[in-house]
Short mmCIF file of C-alpha atoms and ligand atoms in Angstrom, two decimals:
data_model
loop_
_atom_site.label_atom_id
_atom_site.label_comp_id
_atom_site.label_asym_id
_atom_site.label_seq_id
_atom_site.Cartn_x
_atom_site.Cartn_y
_atom_site.Cartn_z
CA UNK A 913 24.41 112.09 116.56
CA UNK A 914 27.30 110.61 114.64
CA UNK A 915 26.70 113.30 111.99
CA UNK A 916 28.23 115.81 114.35
CA UNK A 917 31.36 113.70 114.70
CA UNK A 918 31.52 113.13 110.96
CA UNK A 919 31.33 116.87 110.43
CA UNK A 920 33.97 117.40 113.10
CA UNK A 921 36.32 115.02 111.30
CA UNK A 922 35.68 116.89 108.08
CA UNK A 923 36.61 120.19 109.72
CA UNK A 924 39.66 118.64 111.31
CA UNK A 925 40.93 117.48 107.93
CA UNK A 926 41.94 121.09 107.21
CA UNK A 927 44.34 121.13 110.18
CA UNK A 928 48.04 120.37 110.17
CA UNK A 929 48.84 116.74 110.95
CA UNK A 930 49.42 116.11 114.67
CA UNK A 931 50.95 112.69 114.13
CA UNK A 932 53.68 111.46 111.87
CA UNK A 933 56.51 113.76 112.96
CA UNK A 934 56.18 116.07 109.96
CA UNK A 935 54.86 119.04 111.92
CA UNK A 936 57.89 120.62 113.57
CA UNK A 937 56.15 123.26 115.66
CA UNK A 938 52.85 123.44 117.55
CA UNK A 939 52.72 119.69 118.36
CA UNK A 940 55.00 117.15 119.99
CA UNK A 941 54.61 113.59 118.83
CA UNK A 942 55.97 110.55 120.62
CA UNK A 943 55.11 108.42 117.61
CA UNK A 944 53.65 105.84 120.00
CA UNK A 945 50.05 105.18 119.01
CA UNK A 946 49.33 103.24 122.19
CA UNK A 947 50.53 106.08 124.43
CA UNK A 948 48.37 108.49 122.44
CA UNK A 949 45.38 106.21 122.86
CA UNK A 950 45.85 105.96 126.61
CA UNK A 951 46.20 109.73 126.90
CA UNK A 952 43.13 110.31 124.78
CA UNK A 953 40.99 107.87 126.73
CA UNK A 954 42.13 109.32 130.05
CA UNK A 955 41.12 112.81 128.85
CA UNK A 956 37.78 111.41 127.77
CA UNK A 957 37.23 109.85 131.21
CA UNK A 958 37.39 113.18 133.03
CA UNK A 959 35.65 115.83 130.90
CA UNK A 960 33.20 116.91 133.57
CA UNK A 961 35.15 116.32 136.80
CA UNK A 962 36.10 119.64 138.34
CA UNK A 963 39.71 120.24 139.28
CA UNK A 964 38.67 123.23 141.37
CA UNK A 965 37.63 120.83 144.13
CA UNK A 966 40.42 118.47 145.16
CA UNK A 967 38.35 117.14 148.06
CA UNK A 968 35.39 116.32 145.81
CA UNK A 969 37.67 114.77 143.20
CA UNK A 970 40.53 113.29 145.22
CA UNK A 971 41.70 111.26 142.23
CA UNK A 972 42.69 114.53 140.53
CA UNK A 973 44.62 115.64 143.60
CA UNK A 974 46.39 112.29 143.68
CA UNK A 975 47.35 112.56 140.03
CA UNK A 976 48.61 116.11 140.47
CA UNK A 977 50.81 115.08 143.38
CA UNK A 978 52.07 112.06 141.44
CA UNK A 979 53.08 114.24 138.48
CA UNK A 980 54.85 116.78 140.68
CA UNK A 981 56.56 114.01 142.66
CA UNK A 982 57.85 112.29 139.54
CA UNK A 983 59.11 115.50 137.99
CA UNK A 984 60.78 116.59 141.24
CA UNK A 985 62.97 113.53 140.87
CA UNK A 986 64.17 114.73 137.48
CA UNK A 987 65.20 118.23 138.52
CA UNK A 988 67.26 117.67 141.66
CA UNK A 989 64.48 119.06 143.81
CA UNK A 990 65.03 119.32 147.56
CA UNK A 991 62.65 117.52 149.94
CA UNK A 992 60.85 120.80 150.48
CA UNK A 993 59.72 121.08 146.84
CA UNK A 994 56.04 121.62 146.03
CA UNK A 995 54.26 122.11 142.73
CA UNK A 996 51.08 122.65 140.81
CA UNK A 997 49.71 121.42 137.51
CA UNK A 998 48.61 124.37 135.38
CA UNK A 999 46.89 124.58 132.01
CA UNK A 1000 50.08 125.25 130.02
CA UNK A 1001 53.37 127.04 129.80
CA UNK A 1002 51.87 130.49 129.73
CA UNK A 1003 49.89 129.91 132.91
CA UNK A 1004 52.99 128.56 134.67
CA UNK A 1005 55.00 131.62 133.60
CA UNK A 1006 52.21 134.02 134.55
CA UNK A 1007 51.95 132.44 137.99
CA UNK A 1008 55.72 132.72 138.45
CA UNK A 1009 55.41 136.47 137.83
CA UNK A 1010 52.31 136.90 139.98
CA UNK A 1011 53.83 134.88 142.81
CA UNK A 1012 57.05 136.89 142.73
CA UNK A 1013 55.10 140.13 142.76
CA UNK A 1014 52.89 139.09 145.64
CA UNK A 1015 55.83 137.76 147.64
CA UNK A 1016 56.93 141.38 147.98
CA UNK A 1017 53.87 143.46 148.93
CA UNK A 1018 56.28 145.86 150.61
CA UNK A 1019 57.70 146.88 147.20
CA UNK A 1020 56.07 149.53 145.07
CA UNK A 1021 56.55 149.38 141.29
CA UNK A 1022 58.06 145.88 141.22
CA UNK A 1023 60.32 145.00 138.34
CA UNK A 1024 61.75 141.81 136.87
CA UNK A 1025 64.84 141.22 134.78
CA UNK A 1026 64.44 139.14 131.61
CA UNK A 1027 66.81 138.09 128.83
CA UNK A 1028 65.63 139.35 125.43
CA UNK A 1029 65.00 135.75 124.32
CA UNK A 1030 62.61 135.00 127.18
CA UNK A 1031 59.19 133.70 126.16
CA UNK A 1032 56.57 136.38 125.54
CA UNK A 1033 54.49 134.89 128.37
CA UNK A 1034 56.66 136.88 130.80
CA UNK A 1035 55.91 140.12 128.99
CA UNK A 1036 52.28 139.22 129.23
CA UNK A 1037 52.84 138.67 132.98
CA UNK A 1038 54.37 142.14 133.16
CA UNK A 1039 51.30 143.52 131.39
CA UNK A 1040 48.73 141.63 133.47
CA UNK A 1041 50.35 142.10 136.87
CA UNK A 1042 51.83 145.56 136.51
CA UNK A 1043 55.41 144.39 136.95
CA UNK A 1044 57.98 146.41 135.02
CA UNK A 1045 59.90 144.22 132.55
CA UNK A 1046 63.57 145.05 132.20
CA UNK A 1047 64.69 143.28 129.05
CA UNK A 1048 68.42 142.63 128.74
CA UNK A 1049 69.98 141.78 125.34
CA UNK A 1050 71.47 138.28 125.14
CA UNK A 1051 75.13 137.58 124.28
CA UNK A 1052 76.36 136.87 120.76
CA UNK A 1053 75.86 133.15 121.53
CA UNK A 1054 72.13 133.88 122.05
CA UNK A 1055 72.35 133.06 125.79
CA UNK A 1056 71.50 135.43 128.64
CA UNK A 1057 74.38 137.66 129.66
CA UNK A 1058 75.00 137.11 133.41
CA UNK A 1059 76.93 140.32 133.99
CA UNK A 1060 74.35 142.40 132.15
CA UNK A 1061 71.43 140.65 133.87
CA UNK A 1062 72.88 141.20 137.34
CA UNK A 1063 73.82 144.78 136.47
CA UNK A 1064 70.19 145.31 135.48
CA UNK A 1065 69.12 143.91 138.85
CA UNK A 1066 71.58 146.21 140.60
CA UNK A 1067 70.12 149.24 138.85
CA UNK A 1068 67.16 148.90 141.23
CA UNK A 1069 67.73 145.91 143.52
CA UNK A 1070 65.09 146.96 146.04
CA UNK A 1071 62.36 146.94 143.42
CA UNK A 1072 63.45 143.76 141.62
CA UNK A 1073 61.34 140.75 142.57
CA UNK A 1074 62.24 138.23 139.87
CA UNK A 1075 64.98 137.18 137.47
CA UNK A 1076 64.03 134.77 134.66
CA UNK A 1077 66.20 132.46 132.57
CA UNK A 1078 65.29 129.85 129.95
CA UNK A 1079 66.24 126.20 129.57
CA UNK A 1080 66.18 126.50 126.64
CA UNK A 1081 64.87 129.59 124.84
CA UNK A 1082 62.21 128.90 122.22
CA UNK A 1083 63.74 130.93 119.40
CA UNK A 1084 67.28 129.54 119.49
CA UNK A 1085 67.09 126.39 121.59
CA UNK A 1086 69.99 127.26 123.88
CA UNK A 1087 70.14 127.06 127.67
CA UNK A 1088 70.96 130.26 129.56
CA UNK A 1089 73.91 130.19 131.99
CA UNK A 1090 71.67 129.59 134.99
CA UNK A 1091 74.58 128.82 137.34
CA UNK A 1092 76.04 132.27 136.65
CA UNK A 1093 72.78 134.09 137.28
CA UNK A 1094 70.68 132.31 139.91
CA UNK A 1095 73.29 132.49 142.73
CA UNK A 1096 73.63 136.22 142.04
CA UNK A 1097 69.87 136.62 142.35
CA UNK A 1098 69.92 134.61 145.59
CA UNK A 1099 72.70 136.76 146.99
CA UNK A 1100 70.42 139.75 146.46
CA UNK A 1101 67.41 137.98 147.97
CA UNK A 1102 65.59 137.82 144.61
CA UNK A 1103 63.66 134.90 143.12
CA UNK A 1104 65.01 133.19 140.02
CA UNK A 1105 62.60 131.30 137.77
CA UNK A 1106 63.87 128.81 135.19
CA UNK A 1107 61.50 128.60 132.26
CA UNK A 1108 61.99 125.00 131.17
CA UNK A 1109 58.53 124.86 129.63
CA UNK A 1110 59.89 123.41 126.43
CA UNK A 1111 63.08 121.72 127.62
CA UNK A 1112 62.07 120.49 131.03
CA UNK A 1113 61.16 116.96 129.93
CA UNK A 1114 64.16 116.34 127.68
CA UNK A 1115 67.12 118.06 129.31
CA UNK A 1116 67.27 115.73 132.35
CA UNK A 1117 67.43 112.78 129.96
CA UNK A 1118 69.93 114.55 127.70
CA UNK A 1119 72.29 114.69 130.65
CA UNK A 1120 71.67 111.04 131.42
CA UNK A 1121 72.45 110.20 127.79
CA UNK A 1122 75.84 111.84 128.22
CA UNK A 1123 75.10 115.08 126.41
CA UNK A 1124 76.56 118.36 127.48
CA UNK A 1125 73.90 120.33 129.37
CA UNK A 1126 74.72 123.40 131.43
CA UNK A 1127 73.23 123.16 134.96
CA UNK A 1128 69.73 124.60 135.23
CA UNK A 1129 67.82 122.59 137.87
CA UNK A 1130 67.23 123.08 141.60
CA UNK A 1131 70.81 121.81 142.03
CA UNK A 1132 71.80 125.36 141.12
CA UNK A 1133 71.77 127.59 144.17
CA UNK A 1134 69.18 130.33 143.84
CA UNK A 1135 66.77 128.60 141.44
CA UNK A 1136 63.47 129.15 143.22
CA UNK A 1137 60.99 127.81 140.65
CA UNK A 1138 60.88 125.81 137.42
CA UNK A 1139 58.16 125.53 134.79
CA UNK A 1140 58.04 122.44 132.55
CA UNK A 1141 55.21 121.61 130.17
CA UNK A 1142 53.72 118.17 130.07
CA UNK A 1143 51.95 119.00 126.84
CA UNK A 1144 55.25 119.57 125.03
CA UNK A 1145 58.02 117.02 125.57
CA UNK A 1146 55.98 115.23 128.25
CA UNK A 1147 54.13 114.07 125.09
CA UNK A 1148 50.81 114.52 126.92
CA UNK A 1149 47.55 115.81 125.43
CA UNK A 1150 47.34 119.61 125.38
CA UNK A 1151 46.47 121.47 128.55
CA UNK A 1152 49.09 120.73 131.21
CA UNK A 1153 52.30 122.21 132.56
CA UNK A 1154 54.09 121.96 135.89
CA UNK A 1155 55.18 124.81 138.11
CA UNK A 1156 57.51 123.67 140.88
CA UNK A 1157 58.69 125.82 143.78
CA UNK A 1158 61.73 125.17 145.93
CA UNK A 1159 59.67 125.48 149.16
CA UNK A 1160 56.01 125.87 150.19
CA UNK A 1161 56.93 129.42 151.22
CA UNK A 1162 57.77 130.19 147.59
CA UNK A 1163 54.41 128.85 146.42
CA UNK A 1164 52.26 130.55 149.04
CA UNK A 1165 51.58 133.83 147.18
CA UNK A 1166 50.35 131.82 144.19
CA UNK A 1167 47.24 130.80 146.14
CA UNK A 1168 44.16 132.95 145.92
CA UNK A 1169 41.59 132.63 148.69
CA UNK A 1170 38.44 134.65 149.07
CA UNK A 1171 35.79 134.14 151.76
CA UNK A 1172 34.19 137.58 151.79
CA UNK A 1173 31.08 136.73 149.80
CA UNK A 1174 28.07 134.50 150.47
CA UNK A 1175 29.13 131.62 148.22
CA UNK A 1176 31.78 128.94 148.64
CA UNK A 1177 35.16 130.07 149.85
CA UNK A 1178 37.16 130.52 146.70
CA UNK A 1179 40.47 128.74 146.83
CA UNK A 1180 42.67 128.59 143.75
CA UNK A 1181 46.19 127.43 143.09
CA UNK A 1182 45.93 128.29 139.40
CA UNK A 1183 44.35 131.03 137.31
CA UNK A 1184 41.48 128.86 136.19
CA UNK A 1185 38.80 128.02 138.73
CA UNK A 1186 36.50 125.35 137.39
CA UNK A 1187 38.74 123.24 135.20
CA UNK A 1188 38.35 119.98 133.41
CA UNK A 1189 40.09 117.02 134.97
CA UNK A 1190 40.74 115.75 131.44
CA UNK A 1191 44.17 117.23 130.69
CA UNK A 1192 45.54 116.30 134.11
CA UNK A 1193 44.25 112.73 133.78
CA UNK A 1194 45.67 112.58 130.24
CA UNK A 1195 49.10 113.69 131.39
CA UNK A 1196 49.05 111.30 134.33
CA UNK A 1197 48.11 108.37 132.11
CA UNK A 1198 50.85 109.22 129.60
CA UNK A 1199 53.40 109.38 132.42
CA UNK A 1200 52.14 106.06 133.80
CA UNK A 1201 52.47 104.47 130.35
CA UNK A 1202 55.86 105.87 129.48
CA UNK A 1203 57.54 106.00 132.87
CA UNK A 1204 61.15 106.97 133.26
CA UNK A 1205 62.34 104.34 130.78
CA UNK A 1206 59.89 105.51 128.13
CA UNK A 1207 60.97 109.14 128.44
CA UNK A 1208 64.61 108.14 128.27
CA UNK A 1209 63.95 106.15 125.11
CA UNK A 1210 62.01 108.99 123.50
CA UNK A 1211 64.77 111.41 124.43
CA UNK A 1212 67.34 109.13 122.85
CA UNK A 1213 65.26 109.12 119.67
CA UNK A 1214 64.67 112.84 119.59
CA UNK A 1215 68.35 113.63 120.11
CA UNK A 1216 69.31 111.18 117.36
CA UNK A 1217 66.96 113.16 115.13
CA UNK A 1218 68.42 116.50 116.26
CA UNK A 1219 71.98 115.32 115.61
CA UNK A 1220 71.03 113.96 112.19
CA UNK A 1221 69.40 117.26 111.22
CA UNK A 1222 72.39 119.29 112.40
CA UNK A 1223 74.78 117.01 110.49
CA UNK A 1224 72.58 116.97 107.38
CA UNK A 1225 72.14 120.74 107.28
CA UNK A 1226 75.94 121.15 107.21
CA UNK A 1227 75.81 119.57 103.74
CA UNK A 1228 73.14 121.92 102.37
CA UNK A 1229 74.54 124.98 100.66
CA UNK A 1230 72.79 128.18 101.62
CA UNK A 1231 71.48 126.85 104.95
CA UNK A 1232 73.10 126.63 108.38
CA UNK A 1233 72.24 125.98 111.99
CA UNK A 1234 72.22 129.40 113.68
CA UNK A 1235 73.65 128.07 116.95
CA UNK A 1236 74.37 124.50 118.03
CA UNK A 1237 71.21 123.40 119.85
CA UNK A 1238 71.41 122.48 123.55
CA UNK A 1239 68.05 120.77 123.38
CA UNK A 1240 65.52 119.68 120.76
CA UNK A 1241 64.86 123.01 119.06
CA UNK A 1242 66.80 124.05 115.98
CA UNK A 1243 66.95 127.51 114.43
CA UNK A 1244 68.06 127.40 110.80
CA UNK A 1245 69.33 130.47 109.00
CA UNK A 1246 69.90 131.03 105.31
CA UNK A 1247 72.61 132.95 103.52
CA UNK A 1248 71.85 135.75 101.07
CA UNK A 1249 71.20 133.30 98.24
CA UNK A 1250 67.94 132.17 99.71
CA UNK A 1251 64.94 133.48 101.59
CA UNK A 1252 64.00 131.61 104.80
CA UNK A 1253 60.29 132.29 104.40
CA UNK A 1254 60.32 130.75 100.94
CA UNK A 1255 62.05 127.70 102.39
CA UNK A 1256 59.16 127.36 104.88
CA UNK A 1257 56.63 127.50 102.02
CA UNK A 1258 58.60 124.97 100.01
CA UNK A 1259 58.75 122.65 103.00
CA UNK A 1260 54.98 122.92 103.43
CA UNK A 1261 54.53 122.11 99.74
CA UNK A 1262 56.46 118.90 100.46
CA UNK A 1263 54.34 118.05 103.51
CA UNK A 1264 56.78 119.27 106.19
CA UNK A 1265 55.60 122.06 108.47
CA UNK A 1266 58.24 124.32 109.98
CA UNK A 1267 57.80 127.71 111.59
CA UNK A 1268 59.10 131.02 110.27
CA UNK A 1269 60.66 133.30 112.88
CA UNK A 1270 60.97 137.00 112.04
CA UNK A 1271 64.22 138.90 112.35
CA UNK A 1272 64.63 140.67 115.65
CA UNK A 1273 67.22 143.22 116.61
CA UNK A 1274 70.52 141.83 115.28
CA UNK A 1275 69.07 138.30 115.02
CA UNK A 1276 68.26 137.19 111.48
CA UNK A 1277 64.98 135.63 110.41
CA UNK A 1278 65.14 131.88 110.98
CA UNK A 1279 63.31 128.64 110.41
CA UNK A 1280 62.24 126.99 113.66
CA UNK A 1281 62.13 123.24 114.15
CA UNK A 1282 60.77 121.68 117.34
CA UNK A 1283 61.96 118.14 116.75
CA UNK A 1284 59.86 115.27 118.12
CA UNK A 1285 60.71 111.62 118.68
CA UNK A 1286 58.29 110.79 115.87
CA UNK A 1287 60.44 112.75 113.41
CA UNK A 1288 63.40 110.38 113.72
CA UNK A 1289 62.24 107.66 111.30
CA UNK A 1290 61.62 110.31 108.64
CA UNK A 1291 64.92 112.15 108.99
CA UNK A 1292 66.25 111.17 105.56
CA UNK A 1293 63.06 112.44 103.91
CA UNK A 1294 63.19 115.60 105.98
CA UNK A 1295 66.73 116.33 104.82
CA UNK A 1296 65.81 115.67 101.19
CA UNK A 1297 62.87 118.06 101.57
CA UNK A 1298 65.11 120.69 103.17
CA UNK A 1299 67.70 120.43 100.41
CA UNK A 1300 65.04 120.65 97.69
CA UNK A 1301 63.33 123.53 99.46
CA UNK A 1302 66.53 125.52 99.70
CA UNK A 1303 67.29 124.83 96.02
CA UNK A 1304 63.79 125.98 95.09
CA UNK A 1305 64.15 129.10 97.24
CA UNK A 1306 67.50 129.94 95.63
CA UNK A 1307 65.94 129.46 92.18
CA UNK A 1308 62.96 131.65 93.12
CA UNK A 1309 65.24 134.47 94.20
CA UNK A 1310 64.69 136.93 97.01
CA UNK A 1311 61.19 137.77 98.14
CA UNK A 1312 60.60 141.40 97.56
CA UNK A 1313 57.96 143.50 99.18
CA UNK A 1314 56.28 145.87 96.76
CA UNK A 1315 57.80 149.29 97.56
CA UNK A 1316 54.29 150.76 97.65
CA UNK A 1317 53.26 148.24 100.31
CA UNK A 1318 56.45 148.90 102.25
CA UNK A 1319 55.76 152.63 102.11
CA UNK A 1320 52.16 152.04 103.16
CA UNK A 1321 53.31 150.10 106.24
CA UNK A 1322 55.98 152.66 107.07
CA UNK A 1323 53.36 155.40 107.07
CA UNK A 1324 51.05 153.56 109.48
CA UNK A 1325 51.00 154.24 113.20
CA UNK A 1326 50.75 150.94 115.08
CA UNK A 1327 49.10 152.62 118.06
CA UNK A 1328 46.30 153.92 115.87
CA UNK A 1329 45.91 151.22 113.21
CA UNK A 1330 42.32 151.46 112.06
CA UNK A 1331 40.10 149.00 110.23
CA UNK A 1332 40.39 151.20 107.16
CA UNK A 1333 44.20 151.16 107.37
CA UNK A 1334 44.15 147.39 107.59
CA UNK A 1335 41.75 147.12 104.67
CA UNK A 1336 44.02 149.39 102.67
CA UNK A 1337 46.99 147.21 103.44
CA UNK A 1338 45.16 144.02 102.52
CA UNK A 1339 44.21 145.54 99.20
CA UNK A 1340 47.69 146.98 98.57
CA UNK A 1341 49.21 143.58 99.36
CA UNK A 1342 46.72 141.86 97.06
CA UNK A 1343 45.31 139.73 99.87
CA UNK A 1344 41.76 140.82 99.11
CA UNK A 1345 40.23 142.48 96.09
CA UNK A 1346 39.20 146.13 96.33
CA UNK A 1347 35.59 145.14 95.70
CA UNK A 1348 35.38 142.50 98.44
CA UNK A 1349 32.83 143.73 100.93
CA UNK A 1350 33.34 141.06 103.53
CA UNK A 1351 37.11 141.38 103.56
CA UNK A 1352 37.12 137.65 104.10
CA UNK A 1353 40.70 136.64 104.33
CA UNK A 1354 41.67 133.67 102.28
CA UNK A 1355 45.25 133.09 103.21
CA UNK A 1356 47.48 132.42 100.23
CA UNK A 1357 49.05 128.97 100.06
CA UNK A 1358 52.42 130.63 100.02
CA UNK A 1359 53.13 132.95 102.90
CA UNK A 1360 56.64 134.18 102.01
CA UNK A 1361 55.44 137.56 100.74
CA UNK A 1362 53.25 138.12 103.78
CA UNK A 1363 56.06 137.07 106.12
CA UNK A 1364 58.54 139.31 104.29
CA UNK A 1365 56.12 142.18 104.72
CA UNK A 1366 55.78 141.49 108.44
CA UNK A 1367 59.54 141.14 108.70
CA UNK A 1368 59.91 144.69 107.43
CA UNK A 1369 57.57 146.04 110.06
CA UNK A 1370 58.66 147.07 113.55
CA UNK A 1371 57.71 144.71 116.41
CA UNK A 1372 54.91 147.12 117.45
CA UNK A 1373 53.62 147.22 113.88
CA UNK A 1374 53.76 143.42 113.58
CA UNK A 1375 51.72 143.14 116.75
CA UNK A 1376 49.15 145.63 115.50
CA UNK A 1377 48.87 143.95 112.09
CA UNK A 1378 48.52 140.48 113.54
CA UNK A 1379 45.93 141.61 116.06
CA UNK A 1380 43.95 143.17 113.20
CA UNK A 1381 44.38 139.94 111.26
CA UNK A 1382 43.18 137.72 114.12
CA UNK A 1383 40.28 140.06 114.69
CA UNK A 1384 39.24 139.42 111.07
CA UNK A 1385 39.55 135.68 111.51
CA UNK A 1386 37.51 135.57 114.69
CA UNK A 1387 34.16 136.55 113.28
CA UNK A 1388 30.94 134.67 114.02
CA UNK A 1389 29.76 132.13 111.49
CA UNK A 1390 26.59 133.49 109.91
C1 LIG B 739 60.23 128.50 126.74
C2 LIG B 739 58.74 128.59 126.67
N1 LIG B 739 58.05 129.14 127.68
C3 LIG B 739 56.73 129.25 127.67
C4 LIG B 739 55.99 128.81 126.60
C5 LIG B 739 54.49 128.98 126.59
O1 LIG B 739 53.85 127.75 126.58
P1 LIG B 739 52.33 127.55 126.15
O2 LIG B 739 52.27 127.79 124.68
O3 LIG B 739 52.07 126.13 126.55
O4 LIG B 739 51.48 128.50 126.91
C6 LIG B 739 56.65 128.22 125.51
C7 LIG B 739 55.91 127.78 124.33
O5 LIG B 739 56.45 127.34 123.35
C8 LIG B 739 58.06 128.12 125.55
O6 LIG B 739 58.75 127.59 124.53
#
């Protein structure tokens, strides 16, 4: 039996580290081993309990209400507030879209207004629920443009069911001017969702610590719902987010009930039906262990780390912070002397994992850092690694995409990308040999060339290429 676990550990050894604060995307690390242990054991206590049935598993209902109740206290929620624990940020965002749509069954061809920096989960909501997405470019400071957002609403106010803002946006880490948008939505009778999936557990403490945070909570008139992920800066095991609504009336369309079949009456508050109690129990146990004081302490640490990175980057030639961060996410840009994707590779070679972000519209390619509390003790090392990585990237020179590969990509039609096209590209890019029959992708250690190639491609082409890529990865083990 233990062989299986031994093998599992062996497989896991290939993954990025989830502890130690050196992985600055994908994971959020409190650095507190005891809190991690409690979360892990709580998850392990509930693997088979079924969150679909709150009456059969009242402990899960209790924990859900406790989590919502605690969080309501952080976001100036009125007494009427209600909420749900979902499986993650995407599910919370999807439900915000679905709920807005179904709150207006009288409207045909519903639409929603989104800033261009909104998380892709809302575009997925548009796709799943048939809601037209009206995407409005953000201002030069990377924040949503209130006048443009409200003008977009006014282009078809009768069909608009939702306005979305971020606190903060993932790509740039800045908070949208919620107080200049939500009241305008309210005046037009339209819901306004604040996507605080990634900032929701740090921004309330940032304010308490005396930092400058633009208003974004239920204290702002017109904010009708807020999403905030426990599995990000709630430092909980993966699999939980919160979706809070200003009133039960706002939540009502989120429920799905179905009695017109011979089985149990289906009653869902989330997209999943049968769901493990594990993640909810894990999040509850982490909240119990940390409490308000623990989160405040972790927020103090993470903001110390953010400030130290911002200050340190100012001393690194060739690198700058794209926009002063409002929260715990930092987007770093390079000047012409140095390629950002090479910096990411160089950081990985030094045991620091940061995330490349492609250029988009007028926004340059950047290096994304989601800073965790656990990163703070290693800040000096992080800054040394960043400086060395930039120096190495400058020395390496610009990453060039082979003109033949660039021409190959330019000639492809993303809507009709075939397996043969993708094979051709892999061969042209030298990612597989022409004779390889399996086309097994062995990713190169250094990704700068691949990223530069993707950066050249249009968003549609990037999507098509990455779908083809994932399709190659997800093949059965034989
Ligand atoms: C602002 C924002 N919204 C939504 C999401 C989606 O969250 P998840 O990956 O948990 O589905 C993220 C993820 O990073 C995010 O940053």
